[in-house]
Coordinates of C-alpha atoms in Angstrom, one line a residue:
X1 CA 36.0 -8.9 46.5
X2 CA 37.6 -10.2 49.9
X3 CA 40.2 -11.5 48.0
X4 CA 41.2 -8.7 45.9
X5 CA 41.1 -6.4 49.0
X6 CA 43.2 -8.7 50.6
X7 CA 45.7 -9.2 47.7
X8 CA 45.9 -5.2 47.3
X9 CA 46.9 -4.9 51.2
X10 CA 49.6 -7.3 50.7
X11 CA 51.3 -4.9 48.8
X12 CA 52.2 -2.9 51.6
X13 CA 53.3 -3.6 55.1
X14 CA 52.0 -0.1 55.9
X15 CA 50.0 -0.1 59.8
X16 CA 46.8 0.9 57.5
X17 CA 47.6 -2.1 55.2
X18 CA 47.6 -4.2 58.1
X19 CA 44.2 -3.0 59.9
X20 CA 42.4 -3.6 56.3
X21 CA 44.3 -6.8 56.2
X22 CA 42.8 -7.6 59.4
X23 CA 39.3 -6.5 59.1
X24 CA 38.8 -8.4 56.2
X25 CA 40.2 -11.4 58.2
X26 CA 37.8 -10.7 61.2
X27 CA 34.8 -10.1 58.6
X28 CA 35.7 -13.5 56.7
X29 CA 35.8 -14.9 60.3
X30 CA 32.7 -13.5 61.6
X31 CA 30.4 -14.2 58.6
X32 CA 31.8 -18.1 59.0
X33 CA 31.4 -18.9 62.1
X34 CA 28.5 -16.8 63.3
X35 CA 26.7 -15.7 60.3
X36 CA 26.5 -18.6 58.1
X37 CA 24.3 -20.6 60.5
X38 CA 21.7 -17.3 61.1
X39 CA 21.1 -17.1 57.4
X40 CA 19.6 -20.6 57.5
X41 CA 16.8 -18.8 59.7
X42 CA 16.7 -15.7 57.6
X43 CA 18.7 -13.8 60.2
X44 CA 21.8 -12.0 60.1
X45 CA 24.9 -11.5 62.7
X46 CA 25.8 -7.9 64.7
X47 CA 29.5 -8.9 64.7
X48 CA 29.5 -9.4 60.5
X49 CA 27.4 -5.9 60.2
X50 CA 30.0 -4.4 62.9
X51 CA 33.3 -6.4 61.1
X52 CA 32.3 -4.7 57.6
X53 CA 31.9 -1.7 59.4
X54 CA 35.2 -1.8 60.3
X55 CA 36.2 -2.7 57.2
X56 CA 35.3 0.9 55.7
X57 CA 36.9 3.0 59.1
X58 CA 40.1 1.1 58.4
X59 CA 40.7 2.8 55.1
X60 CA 42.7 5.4 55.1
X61 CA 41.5 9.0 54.3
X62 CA 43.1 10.0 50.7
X63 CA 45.8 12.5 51.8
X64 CA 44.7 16.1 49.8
X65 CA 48.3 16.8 49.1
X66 CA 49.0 13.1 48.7
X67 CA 50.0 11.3 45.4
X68 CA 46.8 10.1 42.9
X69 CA 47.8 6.3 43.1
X70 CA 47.2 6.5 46.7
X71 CA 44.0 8.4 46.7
X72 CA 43.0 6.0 43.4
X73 CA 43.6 2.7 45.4
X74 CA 41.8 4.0 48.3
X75 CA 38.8 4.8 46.1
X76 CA 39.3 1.2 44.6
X77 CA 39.1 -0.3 47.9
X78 CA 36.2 1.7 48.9
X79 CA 34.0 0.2 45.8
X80 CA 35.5 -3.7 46.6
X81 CA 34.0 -2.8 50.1
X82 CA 30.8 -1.9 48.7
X83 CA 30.5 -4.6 46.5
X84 CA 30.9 -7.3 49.6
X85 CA 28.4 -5.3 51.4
X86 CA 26.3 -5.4 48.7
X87 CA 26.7 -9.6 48.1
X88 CA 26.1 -9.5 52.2
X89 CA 22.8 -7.9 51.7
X90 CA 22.0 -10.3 48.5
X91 CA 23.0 -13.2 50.8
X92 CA 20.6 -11.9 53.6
X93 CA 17.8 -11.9 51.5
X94 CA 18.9 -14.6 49.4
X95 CA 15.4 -16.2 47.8
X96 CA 15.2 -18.7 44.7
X97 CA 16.0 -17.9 41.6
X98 CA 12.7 -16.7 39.6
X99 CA 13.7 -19.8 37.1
X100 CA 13.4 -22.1 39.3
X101 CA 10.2 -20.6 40.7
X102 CA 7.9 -20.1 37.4
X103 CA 9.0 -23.6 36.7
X104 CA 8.0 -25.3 39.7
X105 CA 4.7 -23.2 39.3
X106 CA 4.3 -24.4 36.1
X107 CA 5.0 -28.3 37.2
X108 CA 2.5 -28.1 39.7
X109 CA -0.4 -26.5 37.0
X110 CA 0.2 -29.0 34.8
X111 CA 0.2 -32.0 37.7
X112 CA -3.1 -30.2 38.9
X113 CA -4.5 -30.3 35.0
X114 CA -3.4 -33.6 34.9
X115 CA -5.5 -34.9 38.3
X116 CA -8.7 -33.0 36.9
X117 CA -8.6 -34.6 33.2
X118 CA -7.6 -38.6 35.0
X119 CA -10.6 -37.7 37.2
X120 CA -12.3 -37.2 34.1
X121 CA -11.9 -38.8 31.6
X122 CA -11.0 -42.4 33.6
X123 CA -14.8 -42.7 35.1
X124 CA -14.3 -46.4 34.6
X125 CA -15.1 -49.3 37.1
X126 CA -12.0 -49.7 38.6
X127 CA -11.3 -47.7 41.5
X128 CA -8.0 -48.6 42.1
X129 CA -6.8 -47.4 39.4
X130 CA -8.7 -44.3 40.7
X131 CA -6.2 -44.8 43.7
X132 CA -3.2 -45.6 42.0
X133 CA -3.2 -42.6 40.1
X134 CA -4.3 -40.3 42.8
X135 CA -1.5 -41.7 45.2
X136 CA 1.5 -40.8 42.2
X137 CA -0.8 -37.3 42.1
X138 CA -0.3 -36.6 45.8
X139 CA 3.3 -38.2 45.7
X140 CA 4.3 -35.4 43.3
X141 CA 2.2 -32.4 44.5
X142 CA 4.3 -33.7 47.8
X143 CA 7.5 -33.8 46.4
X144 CA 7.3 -30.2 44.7
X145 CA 6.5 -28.8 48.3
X146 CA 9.6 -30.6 49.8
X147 CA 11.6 -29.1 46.8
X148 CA 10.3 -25.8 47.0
X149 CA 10.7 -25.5 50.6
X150 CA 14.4 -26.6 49.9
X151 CA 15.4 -23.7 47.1
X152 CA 13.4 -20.9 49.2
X153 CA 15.9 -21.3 52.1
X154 CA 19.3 -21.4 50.1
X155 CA 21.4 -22.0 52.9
X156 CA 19.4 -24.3 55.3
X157 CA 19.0 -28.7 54.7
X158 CA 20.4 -30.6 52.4
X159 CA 21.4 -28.2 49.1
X160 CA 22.5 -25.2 51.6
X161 CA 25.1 -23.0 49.8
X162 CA 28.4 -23.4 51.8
X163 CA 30.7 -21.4 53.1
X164 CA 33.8 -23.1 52.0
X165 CA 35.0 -19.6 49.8
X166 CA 34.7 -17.9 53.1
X167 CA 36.7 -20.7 54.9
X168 CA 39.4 -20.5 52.2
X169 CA 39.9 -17.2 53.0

């Protein structure tokens, strides 16, 4: 949506062309290089809220006696407005995708089925296998966790979601 805005605006070299031209390029900016590293926490930035604010008071009012294209392209840019405000908020409360969840839920029923019936129905002499089955057990309950943890914050350790779009821009 940034990028549309921005390719609309370039149309024009009209002074409200160039303040929504460079509120998107303060917005790109702000979500970058302060934003970015608050959503690894959960948090979000003041200067991104205030840069899309700024966003929506930089587009011009649709003139009343004006032609329709202009009031249509101001209406357009409006709703590509909206729709980064709208991915902002889905990026602030960004959580993993239910997928990902029922099947880690499901991995770690089955894992726990799988320690009860070993316990079971292994009551042979041999403790170690006892142990060397119980230690791959834990090994994977631990693993899950550390996976888990991983996919609930999206954009914190090692698979964090970049912001190399946002760079680009």
């Amino acid at each position: 949506s940034l990028r549309l805005i921005r390719n609309i605006t370039s149309d024009g070299a009209t002074p409200q062309a160039e303040a929504l031209k460079t509120a998107v390029s303060d917005y790109a900016r702000a979500v970058v290089e302060g934003e970015w590293e608050l959503l690894a926490f959960g948090d979000e930035s003041p200067q991104a809220e205030a840069a899309l604010a700024s966003m929506l008071t930089a587009l011009p009012d649709p003139d009343p006696d004006g032609s329709l294209s202009t009031a249509l392209a101001v209406g357009q840019l409006r709703d590509l407005i909206q729709n980064v405000a709208i991915a902002r908020v889905e990026r602030i409360s960004a959580a993993p995708d239910r997928k990902i969840a029922n099947l880690l839920s499901g991995v770690l029923v089955l894992v726990t089925g799988l320690a009860i019936s070993i316990a079971w129905f292994l009551r042979g002499p041999s403790v170690v296998v006892h142990l060397i089955l119980g230690g791959i057990l834990v090994t994977t309950f631990l693993s899950l966790i550390l996976l888990s943890v991983e996919l609930i914050y999206p954009f914190a350790g090692d698979l964090s979601i970049q912001p190399d779009e946002f760079r680009e821009l």
